[in-house]
């Protein structure tokens, strides 16, 4: 290899009348604005496809003559002027949701940290669902006008590209990202030099440059260690691959994103007032916030922890303990032996921040650290919240599971990114125009019933036809690459039927998602797909992790089943699942199939996307579908049963039978039951009911508004009050926290008086308790009556906490009372407890600070 003596960055020479095409290309608003996409396609439709929908690369490859021609084409210029005017109006809008609803002397700076971002197929900074959610989160934050900034890493190779060998076994390639031709801008300092961020590594500093991805109104900054300032190859390769490398590379990625992310924001003069950790990968950022506050304000670690914790939010996406991010203490010692001294901590104190005991040993858990440094935490669906509270109850001894302070905000999707242009045009004709901007307004979707059945069905059929054409082309290309026999390549042009019931299954090939459940009774499956009068066809896609041999075996089995002469025309596996393939699938399938083992799916969002495209969902009652399902909007596999690991084989048998039975007896007949005009009227009615019920809920506009209203803005207001104009209130709160933890052990509930052991329905009784608070005062605590039904072990379940009223004090003993209305008959348990109380506590539940009678 020959090293250059100089480098030159060649950029397109855009004629002045269309010079702002560069602005449009470098702001990813085009990725969800159909008019901007159409403008770029108009320049050269074939080149748009060849560049994988990358307008920056496309502008660089267009011949100069083509650009000159466009600059003098009246029709193109008219379109260009409309698109640029719409762009300017969007970026400059002053009446956003945030501006309209939040009035304060100072705006928050909300920093959103994620390991991956799925924004467009042209930008390989994502692997799957977590990244797609992060990308959609930024897009809706832009639509809402939130003062949010994204932080992540720029990968040299990103996530792997998938192809299958002749045996159907997954292979991986890692093409290098062509950074100069991506919608990225190198961030420079005030002197015009590339901005650099440094973080500590053992015996040296790691340097990173910074790239800006503009996502509408939202800046996303990506850190990149692949620069000459890092002489060591292993340092340059830290941002080599997403989820690649060994544990040492992984912890260094997380040091760079967490600590480096905060240092980057400091360098940009964007000190965050709220930090949102999307999964635990970035949690070291909380330690850097603490270090900076300690250094600037000359306060202790515990004081800085209390002041910064107030504005940290942790979102967990992991419903199974095995999926958590953990590191051995050897790696912690290697990377933080100097850093914990800056925090005023000993080695053991630092380890304790993330210590999680697992059977006979313990590890440093990023999730444990995140929970300890965050005021708020949430799962990503209602059921996932339940699962998370069960997983983390050990951190909150004696706290009822339902009160473990982990709530839930159900995921959603960015509608304008995922709805097909054809379906959007149909909605434009019959719905209020605000469906595009107020997707969470149910009144906008109620009018779906005004859409004529024939128009809705024909629109969806066109998308199915496009999916089939796309699948045939993709299949043919992958068979040629695989070196398949010519007869198999030729047959690819005839697989699938554009008029047949089409079911999609596409996701990460983790074993709990059970991609092969459909094929447990292969003969029955053949009868279903091969029915000449009511054919059914399946399109599969998805990647297994490079080290997941079981997941790869699932893919291989599906590919080999698809070679059966009786199945080949009805089943295809499409390689290299990404955002482009996902759009074709969710916009074209009739049914989206999902069959994970409950409750191992945190949320899932792919099924949400079909709702807006006239498709229906068929899933086990897990993730988002557990709260979305009703018989009138889709189908369920099972009734939400949960099995032990030992019974997984039995579970697979039962649910495979249920899957095929619902398919045979409900889905297929309803799809093919046509009226005299050829329309499946009952099916169309189900589609409309699905859109009306689900579309207002499962979108990121609702989701991000919920994050803002429940977390971002309350956290900002709390942290602001604690820190401005000085730290006095925050330091007083830190002193209160420290004091209450020291004094808590002296609390005693001396007695509880319940007037009668038997009462009648509708009666009200008064419960009195005497509590010794030791050094604490009544306004430091809440004394609560805790009431609920009993289980077979005589324990209170699903209890309700009722604040008791302080009546009197005498010699350190305090009397509290509460009225208890007995609304239902049956055995009820009654207890009394004491929990801490302070205006800066978002919830009264703190580890080891609860005393029961």
CSV table of C-alpha atoms in Angstrom, one decimal, residues 205-490:
chain,number,residue,atom,x,y,z
A,205,UNK,CA,-4.9,9.0,26.1
A,206,UNK,CA,-7.3,8.0,23.4
A,207,UNK,CA,-8.1,10.7,20.9
A,208,UNK,CA,-11.2,10.9,18.8
A,209,UNK,CA,-12.5,13.2,16.1
A,210,UNK,CA,-16.1,14.1,15.9
A,211,UNK,CA,-18.7,13.8,13.0
A,212,UNK,CA,-22.0,15.6,12.9
A,213,UNK,CA,-25.1,14.0,11.5
A,214,UNK,CA,-27.9,16.6,11.2
A,215,UNK,CA,-31.3,14.8,11.8
A,216,UNK,CA,-33.8,17.6,11.0
A,217,UNK,CA,-33.4,20.0,14.0
A,218,UNK,CA,-31.4,17.5,16.0
A,219,UNK,CA,-27.6,17.3,16.0
A,220,UNK,CA,-26.1,13.8,16.4
A,221,UNK,CA,-22.4,13.7,17.2
A,222,UNK,CA,-20.4,10.5,16.5
A,223,UNK,CA,-17.0,9.9,18.0
A,224,UNK,CA,-14.3,8.3,15.8
A,225,UNK,CA,-11.0,7.0,17.1
A,226,UNK,CA,-9.6,6.0,13.6
A,227,UNK,CA,-7.2,8.9,13.4
A,228,UNK,CA,-3.4,9.3,13.1
A,229,UNK,CA,-3.3,10.9,16.6
A,230,UNK,CA,-3.7,7.4,18.0
A,231,UNK,CA,-0.4,5.6,17.0
A,232,UNK,CA,-1.6,2.2,18.2
A,233,UNK,CA,-3.7,0.2,15.7
A,234,UNK,CA,-5.8,-1.3,18.5
A,235,UNK,CA,-6.7,2.3,19.6
A,236,UNK,CA,-7.7,3.3,16.1
A,237,UNK,CA,-9.8,0.1,15.8
A,238,UNK,CA,-11.8,0.9,18.9
A,239,UNK,CA,-14.5,2.3,16.7
A,240,UNK,CA,-14.0,-0.4,14.1
A,241,UNK,CA,-17.2,-2.5,14.4
A,242,UNK,CA,-20.5,-2.2,16.2
A,243,UNK,CA,-20.6,-5.0,18.8
A,244,UNK,CA,-17.3,-6.4,17.5
A,245,UNK,CA,-14.1,-7.3,19.1
A,246,UNK,CA,-13.4,-8.7,22.6
A,247,UNK,CA,-14.5,-7.5,26.0
A,248,UNK,CA,-11.5,-5.1,26.2
A,249,UNK,CA,-12.5,-3.4,23.0
A,250,UNK,CA,-16.1,-3.3,24.2
A,251,UNK,CA,-15.3,-1.5,27.5
A,252,UNK,CA,-13.1,1.0,25.6
A,253,UNK,CA,-16.0,1.7,23.2
A,254,UNK,CA,-18.1,2.4,26.2
A,255,UNK,CA,-15.5,4.6,27.9
A,256,UNK,CA,-15.2,6.6,24.7
A,257,UNK,CA,-19.0,7.0,24.3
A,258,UNK,CA,-19.8,7.7,27.9
A,259,UNK,CA,-16.8,9.7,29.2
A,260,UNK,CA,-15.9,11.0,25.7
A,261,UNK,CA,-19.5,11.9,25.0
A,262,UNK,CA,-19.7,14.2,28.1
A,263,UNK,CA,-16.3,15.7,27.2
A,264,UNK,CA,-17.5,16.4,23.7
A,265,UNK,CA,-20.5,18.2,24.9
A,266,UNK,CA,-18.3,20.3,27.2
A,267,UNK,CA,-16.1,21.2,24.2
A,268,UNK,CA,-19.2,22.3,22.3
A,269,UNK,CA,-20.4,24.3,25.2
A,270,UNK,CA,-23.5,22.1,25.4
A,271,UNK,CA,-23.4,21.0,29.1
A,272,UNK,CA,-26.3,18.6,29.4
A,273,UNK,CA,-29.0,19.3,31.9
A,274,UNK,CA,-30.7,15.9,31.3
A,275,UNK,CA,-28.9,12.7,30.2
A,276,UNK,CA,-30.8,9.7,28.7
A,277,UNK,CA,-29.0,6.4,28.5
A,278,UNK,CA,-30.6,4.2,25.9
A,279,UNK,CA,-29.4,0.9,27.4
A,280,UNK,CA,-26.4,0.7,29.7
A,281,UNK,CA,-23.6,1.0,27.2
A,282,UNK,CA,-23.0,4.8,27.9
A,283,UNK,CA,-23.3,4.7,31.7
A,284,UNK,CA,-19.8,5.8,32.4
A,285,UNK,CA,-21.0,9.2,31.3
A,286,UNK,CA,-22.7,9.6,34.7
A,287,UNK,CA,-19.3,9.2,36.4
A,288,UNK,CA,-17.8,11.9,34.2
A,289,UNK,CA,-20.7,14.3,35.1
A,290,UNK,CA,-19.9,13.6,38.7
A,291,UNK,CA,-16.1,14.2,38.2
A,292,UNK,CA,-16.7,17.5,36.5
A,293,UNK,CA,-19.0,18.7,39.2
A,294,UNK,CA,-16.6,17.6,42.0
A,295,UNK,CA,-13.8,19.4,40.3
A,296,UNK,CA,-15.7,22.7,39.6
A,297,UNK,CA,-17.6,22.9,42.8
A,298,UNK,CA,-15.1,21.3,45.2
A,299,UNK,CA,-17.7,18.9,46.6
A,300,UNK,CA,-17.6,15.3,47.5
A,301,UNK,CA,-18.5,12.3,45.3
A,302,UNK,CA,-21.7,11.7,47.3
A,303,UNK,CA,-22.8,15.3,46.9
A,304,UNK,CA,-22.1,15.3,43.2
A,305,UNK,CA,-23.9,12.0,42.8
A,306,UNK,CA,-27.0,13.4,44.3
A,307,UNK,CA,-26.9,16.5,42.2
A,308,UNK,CA,-26.3,14.7,38.9
A,309,UNK,CA,-28.4,11.7,39.6
A,310,UNK,CA,-31.5,13.9,39.6
A,311,UNK,CA,-31.3,14.4,35.9
A,312,UNK,CA,-30.2,10.9,34.7
A,313,UNK,CA,-32.6,8.6,33.0
A,314,UNK,CA,-31.9,4.9,32.2
A,315,UNK,CA,-33.9,3.0,29.6
A,316,UNK,CA,-33.3,-0.8,29.7
A,317,UNK,CA,-34.1,-3.0,26.7
A,318,UNK,CA,-33.0,-6.3,28.2
A,319,UNK,CA,-35.6,-8.7,29.5
A,320,UNK,CA,-33.2,-11.6,30.3
A,321,UNK,CA,-30.2,-11.4,32.7
A,322,UNK,CA,-27.9,-13.1,30.1
A,323,UNK,CA,-28.3,-10.1,27.8
A,324,UNK,CA,-26.9,-7.6,30.3
A,325,UNK,CA,-23.6,-5.8,29.8
A,326,UNK,CA,-21.1,-7.0,32.4
A,327,UNK,CA,-17.3,-6.7,32.8
A,328,UNK,CA,-14.8,-8.6,35.0
A,329,UNK,CA,-13.0,-6.6,37.6
A,330,UNK,CA,-9.7,-7.1,35.9
A,331,UNK,CA,-11.0,-4.9,33.0
A,332,UNK,CA,-12.4,-2.4,35.5
A,333,UNK,CA,-9.1,-2.2,37.3
A,334,UNK,CA,-7.2,-1.9,34.1
A,335,UNK,CA,-9.2,1.1,32.9
A,336,UNK,CA,-10.3,2.9,36.1
A,337,UNK,CA,-7.4,2.5,38.6
A,338,UNK,CA,-6.6,6.2,38.1
A,339,UNK,CA,-10.1,7.4,37.5
A,340,UNK,CA,-11.6,6.3,40.8
A,341,UNK,CA,-9.1,8.4,42.6
A,342,UNK,CA,-10.4,11.4,40.8
A,343,UNK,CA,-13.8,10.6,42.2
A,344,UNK,CA,-12.4,10.2,45.8
A,345,UNK,CA,-13.3,6.5,45.8
A,346,UNK,CA,-11.4,3.4,46.8
A,347,UNK,CA,-11.2,0.4,44.5
A,348,UNK,CA,-13.9,-1.4,46.5
A,349,UNK,CA,-16.2,1.6,46.5
A,350,UNK,CA,-15.9,1.9,42.8
A,351,UNK,CA,-16.5,-1.8,42.3
A,352,UNK,CA,-19.6,-1.5,44.5
A,353,UNK,CA,-21.2,1.0,42.1
A,354,UNK,CA,-21.7,-1.8,39.6
A,355,UNK,CA,-21.4,-5.0,41.6
A,356,UNK,CA,-23.9,-7.7,40.7
A,357,UNK,CA,-23.6,-11.1,42.4
A,358,UNK,CA,-24.2,-14.0,40.0
A,359,UNK,CA,-24.2,-17.4,41.8
A,360,UNK,CA,-20.7,-18.0,43.2
A,361,UNK,CA,-19.1,-14.9,41.7
A,362,UNK,CA,-19.8,-11.3,40.9
A,363,UNK,CA,-19.2,-8.9,38.0
A,364,UNK,CA,-19.4,-5.2,37.3
A,365,UNK,CA,-22.8,-4.6,35.7
A,366,UNK,CA,-23.5,-1.6,33.5
A,367,UNK,CA,-27.2,-1.9,34.3
A,368,UNK,CA,-26.6,-1.9,38.0
A,369,UNK,CA,-24.4,1.1,37.7
A,370,UNK,CA,-27.1,2.8,35.6
A,371,UNK,CA,-29.8,2.1,38.2
A,372,UNK,CA,-27.6,3.5,41.0
A,373,UNK,CA,-26.7,6.7,39.2
A,374,UNK,CA,-30.2,7.5,37.7
A,375,UNK,CA,-33.2,9.1,39.3
A,376,UNK,CA,-35.5,7.4,36.9
A,377,UNK,CA,-35.5,4.1,35.0
A,378,UNK,CA,-38.0,2.5,32.5
A,379,UNK,CA,-38.6,-0.5,30.4
A,380,UNK,CA,-39.9,-0.3,26.9
A,381,UNK,CA,-43.3,-2.0,27.1
A,382,UNK,CA,-45.8,-2.6,29.9
A,383,UNK,CA,-44.9,-6.3,30.2
A,384,UNK,CA,-41.2,-5.4,30.0
A,385,UNK,CA,-41.7,-3.1,33.0
A,386,UNK,CA,-43.1,-6.0,35.0
A,387,UNK,CA,-40.2,-8.2,33.9
A,388,UNK,CA,-37.6,-5.5,34.8
A,389,UNK,CA,-39.1,-4.9,38.2
A,390,UNK,CA,-38.8,-8.7,38.9
A,391,UNK,CA,-35.2,-8.8,37.6
A,392,UNK,CA,-34.1,-5.9,39.7
A,393,UNK,CA,-36.0,-6.4,42.9
A,394,UNK,CA,-32.9,-7.7,44.6
A,395,UNK,CA,-31.5,-4.1,44.6
A,396,UNK,CA,-34.5,-3.0,46.6
A,397,UNK,CA,-34.9,-5.4,49.6
A,398,UNK,CA,-38.3,-5.6,51.2
A,399,UNK,CA,-39.9,-3.5,48.5
A,400,UNK,CA,-43.0,-5.1,46.8
A,401,UNK,CA,-42.2,-6.1,43.3
A,402,UNK,CA,-44.8,-3.8,41.7
A,403,UNK,CA,-43.2,-0.8,43.5
A,404,UNK,CA,-39.6,-1.4,42.4
A,405,UNK,CA,-38.9,2.0,40.8
A,406,UNK,CA,-38.7,1.0,37.2
A,407,UNK,CA,-41.6,2.2,35.1
A,408,UNK,CA,-42.3,1.7,31.4
A,409,UNK,CA,-42.8,3.7,28.2
A,410,UNK,CA,-43.8,1.6,25.3
A,411,UNK,CA,-41.8,1.9,22.2
A,412,UNK,CA,-43.1,3.4,18.9
A,413,UNK,CA,-42.1,4.1,15.4
A,414,UNK,CA,-41.5,7.2,13.3
A,415,UNK,CA,-44.5,7.1,11.0
A,416,UNK,CA,-43.2,9.2,8.2
A,417,UNK,CA,-40.1,7.0,7.9
A,418,UNK,CA,-42.0,3.8,7.7
A,419,UNK,CA,-45.4,4.5,6.0
A,420,UNK,CA,-45.4,3.8,2.2
A,421,UNK,CA,-45.8,6.7,-0.1
A,422,UNK,CA,-48.9,5.1,-1.6
A,423,UNK,CA,-50.6,4.6,1.8
A,424,UNK,CA,-49.6,8.1,2.8
A,425,UNK,CA,-51.3,9.5,-0.3
A,426,UNK,CA,-54.4,7.5,0.5
A,427,UNK,CA,-54.4,8.9,4.1
A,428,UNK,CA,-54.0,12.4,2.6
A,429,UNK,CA,-57.2,12.0,0.6
A,430,UNK,CA,-59.4,10.9,3.5
A,431,UNK,CA,-57.9,11.8,6.8
A,432,UNK,CA,-57.2,15.2,8.3
A,433,UNK,CA,-53.9,16.5,7.0
A,434,UNK,CA,-52.6,16.7,10.6
A,435,UNK,CA,-52.2,12.9,10.6
A,436,UNK,CA,-48.7,13.6,9.3
A,437,UNK,CA,-47.8,15.8,12.2
A,438,UNK,CA,-50.0,14.7,15.1
A,439,UNK,CA,-49.9,10.9,14.7
A,440,UNK,CA,-50.8,10.5,18.4
A,441,UNK,CA,-54.1,12.2,18.0
A,442,UNK,CA,-56.8,9.5,17.9
A,443,UNK,CA,-59.3,11.7,16.1
A,444,UNK,CA,-57.0,11.7,13.0
A,445,UNK,CA,-57.3,8.0,12.7
A,446,UNK,CA,-61.0,7.6,13.5
A,447,UNK,CA,-61.7,8.7,9.9
A,448,UNK,CA,-60.0,5.6,8.5
A,449,UNK,CA,-63.5,4.1,8.2
A,450,UNK,CA,-64.2,6.8,5.6
A,451,UNK,CA,-61.6,5.3,3.3
A,452,UNK,CA,-63.4,3.1,0.7
A,453,UNK,CA,-62.6,-0.5,1.1
A,454,UNK,CA,-61.7,-0.9,-2.5
A,455,UNK,CA,-59.1,1.9,-2.4
A,456,UNK,CA,-57.5,0.7,0.8
A,457,UNK,CA,-57.3,-2.9,-0.6
A,458,UNK,CA,-55.9,-1.8,-4.0
A,459,UNK,CA,-53.3,0.4,-2.3
A,460,UNK,CA,-52.1,-2.4,-0.2
A,461,UNK,CA,-52.1,-4.9,-3.1
A,462,UNK,CA,-49.8,-2.6,-5.0
A,463,UNK,CA,-47.4,-2.7,-2.2
A,464,UNK,CA,-47.6,-6.5,-2.0
A,465,UNK,CA,-46.8,-6.6,-5.7
A,466,UNK,CA,-43.8,-4.4,-5.2
A,467,UNK,CA,-42.6,-6.6,-2.4
A,468,UNK,CA,-42.9,-9.7,-4.5
A,469,UNK,CA,-41.0,-8.1,-7.4
A,470,UNK,CA,-38.3,-6.9,-5.0
A,471,UNK,CA,-38.0,-10.3,-3.3
A,472,UNK,CA,-37.6,-12.0,-6.7
A,473,UNK,CA,-34.8,-9.6,-7.7
A,474,UNK,CA,-33.1,-10.0,-4.4
A,475,UNK,CA,-33.3,-13.7,-4.4
A,476,UNK,CA,-32.0,-14.0,-7.9
A,477,UNK,CA,-29.0,-11.8,-7.0
A,478,UNK,CA,-28.1,-13.8,-3.9
A,479,UNK,CA,-28.4,-17.1,-5.8
A,480,UNK,CA,-26.0,-15.8,-8.4
A,481,UNK,CA,-23.5,-14.7,-5.7
A,482,UNK,CA,-23.9,-18.1,-4.0
A,483,UNK,CA,-23.1,-19.9,-7.2
A,484,UNK,CA,-26.4,-21.7,-7.3
A,485,UNK,CA,-27.4,-23.9,-10.3
A,486,UNK,CA,-28.8,-22.0,-13.2
A,487,UNK,CA,-32.2,-23.8,-12.9
A,488,UNK,CA,-32.5,-22.5,-9.3
A,489,UNK,CA,-31.6,-18.9,-10.5
A,490,UNK,CA,-34.1,-19.0,-13.3
